[in-house]
Coordinates of C-alpha atoms and ligand atoms in Angstrom, one line a residue:
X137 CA 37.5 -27.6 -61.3
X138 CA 36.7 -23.9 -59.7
X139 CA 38.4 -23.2 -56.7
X140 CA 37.9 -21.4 -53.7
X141 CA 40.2 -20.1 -50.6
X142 CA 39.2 -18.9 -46.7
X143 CA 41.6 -18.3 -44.1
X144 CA 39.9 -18.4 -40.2
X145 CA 41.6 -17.6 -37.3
X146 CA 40.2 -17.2 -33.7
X147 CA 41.0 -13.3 -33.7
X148 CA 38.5 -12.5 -37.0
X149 CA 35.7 -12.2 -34.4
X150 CA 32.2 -10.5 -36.0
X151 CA 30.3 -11.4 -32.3
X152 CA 29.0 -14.1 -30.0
X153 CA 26.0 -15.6 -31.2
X154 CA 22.5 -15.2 -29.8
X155 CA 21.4 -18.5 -29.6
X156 CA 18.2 -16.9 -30.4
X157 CA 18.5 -16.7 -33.7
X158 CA 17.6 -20.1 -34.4
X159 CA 14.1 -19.4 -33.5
X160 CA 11.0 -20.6 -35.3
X161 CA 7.0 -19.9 -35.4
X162 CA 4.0 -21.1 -34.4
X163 CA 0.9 -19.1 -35.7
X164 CA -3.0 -20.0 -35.2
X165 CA -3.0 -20.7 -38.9
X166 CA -3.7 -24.0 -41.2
X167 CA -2.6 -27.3 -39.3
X168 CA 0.1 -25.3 -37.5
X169 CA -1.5 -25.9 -33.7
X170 CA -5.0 -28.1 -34.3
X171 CA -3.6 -31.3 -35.8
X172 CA -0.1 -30.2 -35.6
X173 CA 1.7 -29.6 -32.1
X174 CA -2.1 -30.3 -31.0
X175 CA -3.9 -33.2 -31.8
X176 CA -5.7 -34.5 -27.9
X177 CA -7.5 -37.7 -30.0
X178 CA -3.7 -38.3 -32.1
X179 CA -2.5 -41.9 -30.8
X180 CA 1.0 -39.8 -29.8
X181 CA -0.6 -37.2 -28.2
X182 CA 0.3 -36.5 -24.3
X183 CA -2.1 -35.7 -21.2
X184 CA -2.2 -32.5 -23.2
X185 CA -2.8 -33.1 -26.0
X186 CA 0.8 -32.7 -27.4
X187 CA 1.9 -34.9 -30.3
X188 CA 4.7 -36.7 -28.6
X189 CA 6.2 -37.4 -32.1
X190 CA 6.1 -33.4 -33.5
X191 CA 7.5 -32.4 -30.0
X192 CA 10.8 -34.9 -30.7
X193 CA 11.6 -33.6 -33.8
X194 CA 10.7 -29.7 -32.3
X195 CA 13.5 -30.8 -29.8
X196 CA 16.2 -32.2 -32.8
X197 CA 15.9 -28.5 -34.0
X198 CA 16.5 -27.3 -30.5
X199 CA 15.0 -24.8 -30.6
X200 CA 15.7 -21.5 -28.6
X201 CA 12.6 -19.5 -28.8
X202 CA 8.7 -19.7 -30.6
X203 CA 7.0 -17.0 -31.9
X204 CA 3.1 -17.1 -31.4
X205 CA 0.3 -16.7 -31.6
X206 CA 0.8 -14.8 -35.2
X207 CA 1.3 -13.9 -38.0
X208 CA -1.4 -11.6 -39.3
X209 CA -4.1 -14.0 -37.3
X210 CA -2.4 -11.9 -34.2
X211 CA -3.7 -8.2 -35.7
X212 CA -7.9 -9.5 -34.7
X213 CA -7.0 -11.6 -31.9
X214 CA -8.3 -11.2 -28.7
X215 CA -6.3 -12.9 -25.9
X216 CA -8.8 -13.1 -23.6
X217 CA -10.6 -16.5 -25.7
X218 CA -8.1 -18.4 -25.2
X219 CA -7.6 -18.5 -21.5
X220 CA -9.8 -20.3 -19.2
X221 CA -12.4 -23.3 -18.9
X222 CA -12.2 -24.5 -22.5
X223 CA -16.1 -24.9 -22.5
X224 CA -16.6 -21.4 -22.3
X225 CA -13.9 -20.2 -24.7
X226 CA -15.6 -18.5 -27.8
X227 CA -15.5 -19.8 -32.2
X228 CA -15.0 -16.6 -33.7
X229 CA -13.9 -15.9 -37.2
X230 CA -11.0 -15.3 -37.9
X231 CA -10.1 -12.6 -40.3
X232 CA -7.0 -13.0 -41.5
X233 CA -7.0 -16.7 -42.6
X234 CA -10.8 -16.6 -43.1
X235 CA -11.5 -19.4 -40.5
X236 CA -12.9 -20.6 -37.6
X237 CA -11.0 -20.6 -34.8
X238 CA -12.0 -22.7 -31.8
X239 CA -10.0 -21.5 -28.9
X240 CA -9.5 -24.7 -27.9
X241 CA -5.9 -23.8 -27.2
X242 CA -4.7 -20.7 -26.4
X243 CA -1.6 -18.7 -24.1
X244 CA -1.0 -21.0 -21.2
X245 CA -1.2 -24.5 -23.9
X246 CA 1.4 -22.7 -25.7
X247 CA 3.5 -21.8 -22.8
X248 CA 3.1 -25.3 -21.4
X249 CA 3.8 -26.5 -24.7
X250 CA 7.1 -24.4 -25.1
X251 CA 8.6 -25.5 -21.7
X252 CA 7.7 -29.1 -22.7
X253 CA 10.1 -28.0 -26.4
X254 CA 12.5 -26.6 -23.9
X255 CA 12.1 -23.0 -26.0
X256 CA 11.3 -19.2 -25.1
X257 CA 8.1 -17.8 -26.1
X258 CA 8.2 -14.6 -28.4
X259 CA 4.4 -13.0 -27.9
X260 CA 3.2 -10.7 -29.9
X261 CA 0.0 -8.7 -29.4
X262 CA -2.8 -7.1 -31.1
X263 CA -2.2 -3.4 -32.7
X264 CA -4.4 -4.2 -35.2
X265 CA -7.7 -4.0 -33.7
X266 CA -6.4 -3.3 -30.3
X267 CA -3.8 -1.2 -28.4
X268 CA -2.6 -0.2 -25.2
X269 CA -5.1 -1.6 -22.8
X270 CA -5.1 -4.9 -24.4
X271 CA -1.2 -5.4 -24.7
X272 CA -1.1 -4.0 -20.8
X273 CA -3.5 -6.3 -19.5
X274 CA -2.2 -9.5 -21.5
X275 CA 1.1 -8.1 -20.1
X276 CA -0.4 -8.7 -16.6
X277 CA -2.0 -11.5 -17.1
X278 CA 1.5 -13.7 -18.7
X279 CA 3.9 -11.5 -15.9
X280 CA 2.6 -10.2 -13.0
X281 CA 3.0 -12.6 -9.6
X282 CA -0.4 -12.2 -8.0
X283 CA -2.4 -9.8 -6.3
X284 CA -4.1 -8.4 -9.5
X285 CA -7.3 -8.9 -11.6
X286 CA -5.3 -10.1 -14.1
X287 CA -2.8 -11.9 -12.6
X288 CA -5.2 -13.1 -10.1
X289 CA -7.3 -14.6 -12.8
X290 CA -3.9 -16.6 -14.6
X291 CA -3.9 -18.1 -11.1
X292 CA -7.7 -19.5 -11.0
X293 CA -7.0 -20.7 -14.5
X294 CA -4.3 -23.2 -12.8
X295 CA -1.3 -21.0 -13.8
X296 CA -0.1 -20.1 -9.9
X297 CA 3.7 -18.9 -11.5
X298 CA 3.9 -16.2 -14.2
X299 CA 5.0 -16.8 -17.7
X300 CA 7.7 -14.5 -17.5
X301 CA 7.9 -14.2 -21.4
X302 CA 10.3 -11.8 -22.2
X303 CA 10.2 -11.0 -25.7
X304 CA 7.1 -9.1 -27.0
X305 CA 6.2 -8.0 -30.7
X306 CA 4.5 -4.7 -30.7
X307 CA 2.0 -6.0 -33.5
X308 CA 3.0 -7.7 -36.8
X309 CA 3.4 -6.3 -40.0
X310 CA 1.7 -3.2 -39.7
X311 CA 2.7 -1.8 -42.8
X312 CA 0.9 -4.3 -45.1
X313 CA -2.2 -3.6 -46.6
X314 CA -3.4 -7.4 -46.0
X315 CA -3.3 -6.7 -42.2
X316 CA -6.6 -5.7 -40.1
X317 CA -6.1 -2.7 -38.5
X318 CA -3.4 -1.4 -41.1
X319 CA -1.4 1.1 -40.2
X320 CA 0.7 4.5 -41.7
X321 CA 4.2 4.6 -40.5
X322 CA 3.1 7.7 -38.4
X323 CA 0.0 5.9 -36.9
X324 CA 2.1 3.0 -35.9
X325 CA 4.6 4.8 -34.0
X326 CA 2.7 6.6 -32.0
X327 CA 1.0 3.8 -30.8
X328 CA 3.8 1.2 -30.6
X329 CA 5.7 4.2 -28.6
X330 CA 2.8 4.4 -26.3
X331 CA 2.1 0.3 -25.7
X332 CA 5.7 0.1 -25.1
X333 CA 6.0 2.4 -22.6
X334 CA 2.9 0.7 -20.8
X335 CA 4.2 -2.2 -21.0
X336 CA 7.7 -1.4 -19.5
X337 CA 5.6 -0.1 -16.9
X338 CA 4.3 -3.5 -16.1
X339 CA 7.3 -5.1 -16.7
X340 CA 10.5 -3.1 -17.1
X341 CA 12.2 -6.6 -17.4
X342 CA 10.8 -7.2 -21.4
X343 CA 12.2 -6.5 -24.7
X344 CA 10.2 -5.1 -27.2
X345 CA 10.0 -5.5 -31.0
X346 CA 8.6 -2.7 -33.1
X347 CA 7.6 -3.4 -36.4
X348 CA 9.6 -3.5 -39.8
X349 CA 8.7 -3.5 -43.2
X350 CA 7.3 -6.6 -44.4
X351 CA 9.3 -7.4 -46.8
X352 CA 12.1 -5.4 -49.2
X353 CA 10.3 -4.9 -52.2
X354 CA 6.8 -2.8 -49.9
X355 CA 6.3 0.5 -51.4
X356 CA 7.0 1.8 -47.8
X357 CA 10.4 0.7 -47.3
X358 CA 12.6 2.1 -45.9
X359 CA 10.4 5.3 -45.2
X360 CA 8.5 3.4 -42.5
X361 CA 11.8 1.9 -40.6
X362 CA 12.9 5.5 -40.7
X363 CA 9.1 6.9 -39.1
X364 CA 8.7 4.3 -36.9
X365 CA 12.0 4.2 -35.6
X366 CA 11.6 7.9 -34.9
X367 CA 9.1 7.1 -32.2
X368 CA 10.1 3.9 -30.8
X369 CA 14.2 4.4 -31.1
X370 CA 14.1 4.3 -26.9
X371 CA 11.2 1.9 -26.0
X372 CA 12.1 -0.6 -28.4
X373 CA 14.9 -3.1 -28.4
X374 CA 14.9 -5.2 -31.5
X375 CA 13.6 -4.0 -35.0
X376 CA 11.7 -6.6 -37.1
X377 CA 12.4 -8.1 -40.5
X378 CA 10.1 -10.5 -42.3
X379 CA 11.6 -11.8 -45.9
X380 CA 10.0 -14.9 -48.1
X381 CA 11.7 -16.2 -51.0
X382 CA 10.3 -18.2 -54.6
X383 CA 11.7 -19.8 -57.4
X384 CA 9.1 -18.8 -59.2
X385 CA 10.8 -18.4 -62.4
X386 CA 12.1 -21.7 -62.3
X387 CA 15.9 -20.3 -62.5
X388 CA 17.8 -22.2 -59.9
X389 CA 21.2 -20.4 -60.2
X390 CA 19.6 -17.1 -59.7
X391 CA 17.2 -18.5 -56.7
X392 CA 20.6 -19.8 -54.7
X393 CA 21.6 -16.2 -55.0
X394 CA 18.9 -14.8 -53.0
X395 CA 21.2 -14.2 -49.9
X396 CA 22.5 -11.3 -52.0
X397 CA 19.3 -9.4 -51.5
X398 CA 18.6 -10.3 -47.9
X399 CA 22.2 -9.9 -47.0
X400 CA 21.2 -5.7 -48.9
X401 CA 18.2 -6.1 -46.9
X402 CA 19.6 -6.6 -43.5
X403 CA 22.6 -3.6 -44.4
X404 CA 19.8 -1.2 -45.2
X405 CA 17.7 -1.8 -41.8
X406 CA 21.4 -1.3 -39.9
X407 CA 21.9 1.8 -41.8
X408 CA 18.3 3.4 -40.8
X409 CA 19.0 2.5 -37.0
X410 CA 21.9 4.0 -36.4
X411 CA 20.7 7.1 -38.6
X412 CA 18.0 7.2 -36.0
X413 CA 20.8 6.6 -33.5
X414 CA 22.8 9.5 -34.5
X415 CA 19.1 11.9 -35.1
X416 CA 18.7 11.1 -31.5
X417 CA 22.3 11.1 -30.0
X418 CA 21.4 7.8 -28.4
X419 CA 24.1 5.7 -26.7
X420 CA 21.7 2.6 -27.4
X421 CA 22.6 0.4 -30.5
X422 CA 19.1 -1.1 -32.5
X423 CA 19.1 -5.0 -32.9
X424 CA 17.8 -7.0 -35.2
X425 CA 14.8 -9.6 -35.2
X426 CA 14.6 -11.2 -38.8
X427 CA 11.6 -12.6 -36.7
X428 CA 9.6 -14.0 -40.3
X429 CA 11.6 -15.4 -43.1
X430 CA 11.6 -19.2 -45.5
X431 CA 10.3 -20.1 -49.1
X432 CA 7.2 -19.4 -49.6
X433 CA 5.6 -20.3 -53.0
X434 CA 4.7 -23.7 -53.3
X435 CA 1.5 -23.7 -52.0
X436 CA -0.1 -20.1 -53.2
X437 CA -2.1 -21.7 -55.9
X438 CA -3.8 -24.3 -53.5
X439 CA -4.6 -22.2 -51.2
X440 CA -6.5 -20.1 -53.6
X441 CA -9.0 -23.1 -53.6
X442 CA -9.8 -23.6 -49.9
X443 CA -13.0 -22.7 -48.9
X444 CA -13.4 -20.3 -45.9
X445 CA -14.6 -20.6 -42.8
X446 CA -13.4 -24.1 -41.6
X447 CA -11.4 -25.0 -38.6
X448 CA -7.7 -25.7 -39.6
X449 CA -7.7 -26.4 -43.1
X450 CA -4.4 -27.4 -44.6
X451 CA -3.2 -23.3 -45.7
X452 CA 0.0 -22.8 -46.5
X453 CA 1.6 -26.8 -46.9
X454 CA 4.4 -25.9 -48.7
X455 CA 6.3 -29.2 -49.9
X456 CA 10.2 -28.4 -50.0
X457 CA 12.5 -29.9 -52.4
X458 CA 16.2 -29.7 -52.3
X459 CA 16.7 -26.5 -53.7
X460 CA 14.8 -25.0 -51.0
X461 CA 17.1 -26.9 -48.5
X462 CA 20.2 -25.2 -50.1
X463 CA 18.6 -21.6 -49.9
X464 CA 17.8 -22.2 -46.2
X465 CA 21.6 -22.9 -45.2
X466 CA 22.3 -19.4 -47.7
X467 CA 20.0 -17.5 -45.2
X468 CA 21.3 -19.2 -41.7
X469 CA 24.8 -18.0 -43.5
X470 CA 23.8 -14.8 -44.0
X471 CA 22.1 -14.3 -40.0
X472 CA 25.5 -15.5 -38.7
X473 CA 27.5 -13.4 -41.0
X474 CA 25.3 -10.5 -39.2
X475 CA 25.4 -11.8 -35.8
X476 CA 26.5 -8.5 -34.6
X477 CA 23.1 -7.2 -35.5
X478 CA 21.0 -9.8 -35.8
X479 CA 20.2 -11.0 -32.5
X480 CA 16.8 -12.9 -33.6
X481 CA 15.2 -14.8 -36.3
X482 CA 12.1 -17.4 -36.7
X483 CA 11.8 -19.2 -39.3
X484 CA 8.3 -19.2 -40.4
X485 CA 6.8 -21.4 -39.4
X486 CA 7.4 -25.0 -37.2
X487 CA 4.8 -27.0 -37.9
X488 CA 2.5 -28.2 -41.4
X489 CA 2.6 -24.3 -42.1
X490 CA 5.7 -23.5 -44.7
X491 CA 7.3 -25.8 -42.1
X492 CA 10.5 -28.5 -41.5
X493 CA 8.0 -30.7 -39.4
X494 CA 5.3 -32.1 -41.7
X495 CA 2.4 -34.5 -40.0
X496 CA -0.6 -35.8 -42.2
X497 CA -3.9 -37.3 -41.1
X498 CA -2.7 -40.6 -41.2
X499 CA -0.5 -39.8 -38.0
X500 CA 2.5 -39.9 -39.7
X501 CA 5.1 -37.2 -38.8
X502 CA 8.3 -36.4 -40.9
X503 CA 11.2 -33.6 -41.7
X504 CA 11.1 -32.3 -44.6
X505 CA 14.4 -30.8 -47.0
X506 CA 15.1 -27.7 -45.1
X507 CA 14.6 -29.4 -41.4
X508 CA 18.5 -29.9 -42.2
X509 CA 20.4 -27.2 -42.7
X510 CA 18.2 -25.4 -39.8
X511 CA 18.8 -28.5 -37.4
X512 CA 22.9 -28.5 -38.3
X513 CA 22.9 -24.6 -37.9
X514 CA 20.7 -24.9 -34.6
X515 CA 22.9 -27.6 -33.7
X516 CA 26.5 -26.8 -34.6
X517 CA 26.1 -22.9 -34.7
X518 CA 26.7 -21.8 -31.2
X519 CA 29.3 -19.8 -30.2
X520 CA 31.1 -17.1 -32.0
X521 CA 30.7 -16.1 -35.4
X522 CA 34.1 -15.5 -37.2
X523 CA 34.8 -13.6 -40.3
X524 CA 36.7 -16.0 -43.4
X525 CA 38.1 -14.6 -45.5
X526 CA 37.5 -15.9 -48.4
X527 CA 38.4 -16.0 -51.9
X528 CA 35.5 -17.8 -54.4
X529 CA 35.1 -17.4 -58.6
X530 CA 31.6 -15.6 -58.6
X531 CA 28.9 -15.5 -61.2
X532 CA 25.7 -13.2 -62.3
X533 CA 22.0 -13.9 -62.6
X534 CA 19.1 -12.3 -64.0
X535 CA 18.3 -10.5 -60.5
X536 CA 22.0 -10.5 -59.5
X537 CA 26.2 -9.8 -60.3
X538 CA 29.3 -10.9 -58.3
X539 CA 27.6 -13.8 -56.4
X540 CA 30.1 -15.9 -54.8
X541 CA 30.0 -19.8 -55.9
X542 CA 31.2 -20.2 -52.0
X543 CA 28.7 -18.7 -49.3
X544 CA 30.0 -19.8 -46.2
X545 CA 30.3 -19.0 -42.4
X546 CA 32.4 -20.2 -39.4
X547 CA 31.5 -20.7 -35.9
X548 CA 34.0 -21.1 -33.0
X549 CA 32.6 -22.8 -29.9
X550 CA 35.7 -21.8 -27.2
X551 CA 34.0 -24.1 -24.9
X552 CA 33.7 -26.7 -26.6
X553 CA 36.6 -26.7 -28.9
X554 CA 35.2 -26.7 -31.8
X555 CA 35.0 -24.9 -35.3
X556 CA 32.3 -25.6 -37.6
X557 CA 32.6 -24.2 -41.2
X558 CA 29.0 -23.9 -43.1
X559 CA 30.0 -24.3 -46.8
X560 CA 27.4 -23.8 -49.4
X561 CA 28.7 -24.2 -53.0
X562 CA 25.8 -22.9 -55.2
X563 CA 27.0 -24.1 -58.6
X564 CA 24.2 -26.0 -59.7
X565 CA 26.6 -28.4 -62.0
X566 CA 30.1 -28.7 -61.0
X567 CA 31.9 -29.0 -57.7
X568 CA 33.9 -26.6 -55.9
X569 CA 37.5 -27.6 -54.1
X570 CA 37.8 -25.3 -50.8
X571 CA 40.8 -24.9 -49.3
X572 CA 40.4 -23.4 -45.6
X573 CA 43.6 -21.9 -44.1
X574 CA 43.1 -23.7 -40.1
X575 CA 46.7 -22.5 -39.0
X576 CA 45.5 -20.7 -36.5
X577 CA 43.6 -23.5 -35.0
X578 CA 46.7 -25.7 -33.6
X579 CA 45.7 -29.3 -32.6
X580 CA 42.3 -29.2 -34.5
X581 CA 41.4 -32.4 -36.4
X582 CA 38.5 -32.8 -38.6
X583 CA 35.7 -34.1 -36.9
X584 CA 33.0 -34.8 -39.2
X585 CA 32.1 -33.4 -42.9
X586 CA 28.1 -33.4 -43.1
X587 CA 26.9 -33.1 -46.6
X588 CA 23.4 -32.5 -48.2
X589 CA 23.8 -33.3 -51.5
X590 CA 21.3 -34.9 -54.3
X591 CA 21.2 -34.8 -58.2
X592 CA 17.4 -33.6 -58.5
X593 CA 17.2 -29.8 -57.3
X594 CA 13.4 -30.4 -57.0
X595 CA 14.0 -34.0 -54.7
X596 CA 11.2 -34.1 -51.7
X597 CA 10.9 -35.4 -48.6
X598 CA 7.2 -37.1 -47.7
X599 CA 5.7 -39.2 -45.2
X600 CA 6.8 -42.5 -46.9
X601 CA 9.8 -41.7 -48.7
X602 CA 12.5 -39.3 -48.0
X603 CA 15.4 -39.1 -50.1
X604 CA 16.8 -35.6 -48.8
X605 CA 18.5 -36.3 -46.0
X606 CA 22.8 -35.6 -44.7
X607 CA 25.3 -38.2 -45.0
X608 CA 28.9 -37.8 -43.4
X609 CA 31.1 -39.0 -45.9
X610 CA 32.0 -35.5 -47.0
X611 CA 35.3 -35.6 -48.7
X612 CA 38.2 -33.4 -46.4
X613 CA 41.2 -33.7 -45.1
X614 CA 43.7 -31.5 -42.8
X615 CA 47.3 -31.6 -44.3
X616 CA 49.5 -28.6 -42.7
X617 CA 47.3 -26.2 -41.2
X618 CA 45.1 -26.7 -44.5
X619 CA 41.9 -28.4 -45.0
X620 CA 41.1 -29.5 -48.5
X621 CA 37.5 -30.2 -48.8
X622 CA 35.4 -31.0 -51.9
X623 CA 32.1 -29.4 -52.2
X624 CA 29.9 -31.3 -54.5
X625 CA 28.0 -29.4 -57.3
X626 CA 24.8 -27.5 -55.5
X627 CA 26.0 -28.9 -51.8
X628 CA 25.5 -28.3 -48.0
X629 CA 28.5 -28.6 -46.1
X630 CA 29.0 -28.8 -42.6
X631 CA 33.1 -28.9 -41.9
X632 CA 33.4 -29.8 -37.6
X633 CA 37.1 -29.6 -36.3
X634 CA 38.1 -30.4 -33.0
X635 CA 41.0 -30.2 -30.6
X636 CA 42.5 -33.2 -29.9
X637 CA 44.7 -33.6 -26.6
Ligands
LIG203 O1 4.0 -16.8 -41.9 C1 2.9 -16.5 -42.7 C2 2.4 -15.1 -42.7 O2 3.4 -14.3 -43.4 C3 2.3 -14.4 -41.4 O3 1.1 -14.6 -40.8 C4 2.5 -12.9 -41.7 O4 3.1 -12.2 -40.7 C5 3.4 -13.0 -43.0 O5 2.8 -12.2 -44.0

């Protein structure tokens, strides 16, 4: 059997954690809101309109902060129809999905909505088809007390107390030619320069986002990080980084190695900030907001076939199977192994959209593969990311050489006592025996060894049978400062330890 070594000790510190970087996504897109967190004639939905049911699994994710309202829907959006009486809000088209949107729920549902899922909100606004003037006012509208047209008018819509939302995205994706309103790197940096300073004028309290590269493989990257950067190096706080992944090929050993590339991905974003850091002799350090990433593949041919112009369709449905599960723990692994930088991420999305939450239009509501390894990282990953080191036989891929069998990461919780070692072995057909050097950790006991294991890669979880889900019969055990655990063939581990008094 392959073998693999770590040793941990409380001193290998990479950085506390932001809790934020369990964050998720809500966009106006498919079944996401309408018939997803929002369903008013749903048996389970509140005085709201809030499916009761969706909102309790929301809250097993606990999640820190929700990104909204998009998503490419946010670059034609205008804020302004979807605040106020409902029987006066607009249908418009809407250009990025190609559907009708209603405007039946808009900012203050959502912010209602997120205090009821006990999560942030992550705005982003419109430098698509709109700019400065738009961004300020919305700005107003969400922030400012009272004594304003705009804040003035949040008040006679029944919103007396500001949002306070504190995280803003200065547009999304702006480097992708699928996005209204497209934007050069030049174009985009003037302008997200110049919202950003507005909008610390309203609000010198906010961070602000400035837009990434949409993915690794654009044509523009990393020329645009380095433009864009240029301009917003001292508005902006957090960078973005969107990444989707695909087994397209149907090669399952070289899918599980996809953390190599995101792991290049999130290196090469560090390295342009602080190149802009050093251009500009800055004393501020550039965070990271991987504020879009999941699988993403499943549903591309289905979509193909939905006819435009309807209100919610079901876009995007993608129907995980195990595999997917697996690659989901490889990316949470790679965030904390980053949490110096990465100080945000969503996955995209929450709800019915490339989501862990799945409803149908019977009313049923279910989690699907990868709810798992996001809940247990949610969960069990607060605290302080250490650095194992770790010894693991490696392999190569069509895409990829040197990928460790063992992709792991450890979180101390100093508080709480607690380590929590994330353990992915990606061998697809044999287990892995891990031996983790705890000496360090005097008068820690196991706790618990989670496992999400199954023998079909392409198992999945539906409304009325769900076979991917963790057991805790992991096999470990602590013998002199050592814990010996087996990691079944193409397995999730979650390793808790405790102190004991
Ligand atoms: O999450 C789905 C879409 O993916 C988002 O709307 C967009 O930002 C990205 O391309």
């Amino acid at each position: 059997m392959k073998q693999a070594k770590m040793v941990i000790d409380k001193e290998y510190r990479i950085s506390d954690i932001d809790d934020r970087i369990y964050g998720s996504f809500i966009e106006h897109l498919g079944r996401a809101v309408y018939g997803g967190i929002y369903e008013p004639e749903h048996p389970e939905a509140d005085e709201q309109g809030f499916r009761k049911d969706v909102l309790e699994l929301v809250k097993g994710l606990n999640v820190p902060i929700v990104r909204y309202p998009g998503g490419n829907m946010v670059s034609a959006y205008n804020w302004e129809d979807g605040v106020g009486p409902k029987d006066q809000r607009p249908n418009r088209l809407e250009l990025a999905w190609r559907v009708i949107e209603t405007n039946d729920f808009g900012t203050n549902e959502f912010a209602d909505w997120a205090k009821k899922a006990g999560s942030e909100i992550m705005m982003a606004v419109n430098l698509g088809t709109r700019g400065i003037d738009a961004a300020r006012n919305f700005l107003e509208y969400c922030n400012h007390p009272g004594g304003t047209y705009w804040s003035d008018l949040r008040k006679q819509h029944g919103y007396d107390k500001p949002h306070n939302i504190k995280t803003w995205c200065l547009g999304n994706e702006m480097d992708g030619p699928w996005q209204v309103g497209q934007k050069t790197p030049e174009e985009y940096g003037r302008l997200a320069k110049e919202t950003a300073k507005a909008m610390k004028l309203v609000d010198p309290e906010i961070e602000l986002v400035s837009c990434g590269s949409s993915h690794s493989s654009m044509p523009t990257f990393p020329e645009w990080e380095a433009t864009t950067l240029d301009h917003t190096y001292e508005e902006a706080d957090f960078v973005s980084l969107h990444q989707y992944f695909g087994n397209r090929d149907n090669d399952s050993q070289n899918y599980l190695a996809n953390s190599m590339e995101l792991d290049r991905f999130i290196s090469t974003v560090i390295s342009i900030c602080d190149y802009i850091k050093a251009k500009k002799r800055s004393k501020k350090t550039m965070m990271l907001s991987f504020d879009e990433w999941n699988v993403w593949y499943h549903s591309n041919d289905k979509d193909k076939e939905i006819e435009p112009w309807t209100v919610a369709p079901p876009q995007l449905e993608d129907v995980y199977n195990f595999e997917d599960a697996l690659l989901v723990g490889s990316i949470l692994i790679t965030f904390l192994k980053h949490a110096d930088r990465v100080k945000m991420a969503c996955m995209a999305q929450l709800v019915n959209v490339i989501a862990p939450i799945m409803t149908d239009n019977m009313g049923a509501a279910w989690k699907q593969t990868i709810y798992y390894p996001y809940m247990h990282a949610s969960v069990f990953g607060r605290g302080t990311s250490l650095h194992p080191v770790v010894s693991s036989p490696k392999f190569d891929t069509k895409d990829f050489t040197d990928v460790p069998y063992l992709d792991s990461a450890v979180v101390y919780n100093e508080e709480q006592e607690e380590v929590t070692v994330f353990a992915l072995n990606r061998h697809i057909n044999e287990d892995l025996k891990l031996d983790i050097n705890v000496s360090g950790f005097e008068g820690y006991r196991i706790q618990e060894h989670i496992v999400l294991e199954n023998n079909d890669l392409k198992a999945v979880n539906t409304s009325l049978h769900q076979p991917v889900k963790p057991h805790t019969n992991g096999k470990s055990e602590l013998r002199d400062g050592h814990v010996e655990a087996l990691l079944g063939k193409a397995s999730w581990n979650v390793i808790r330890l405790k102190k004991t008094r």
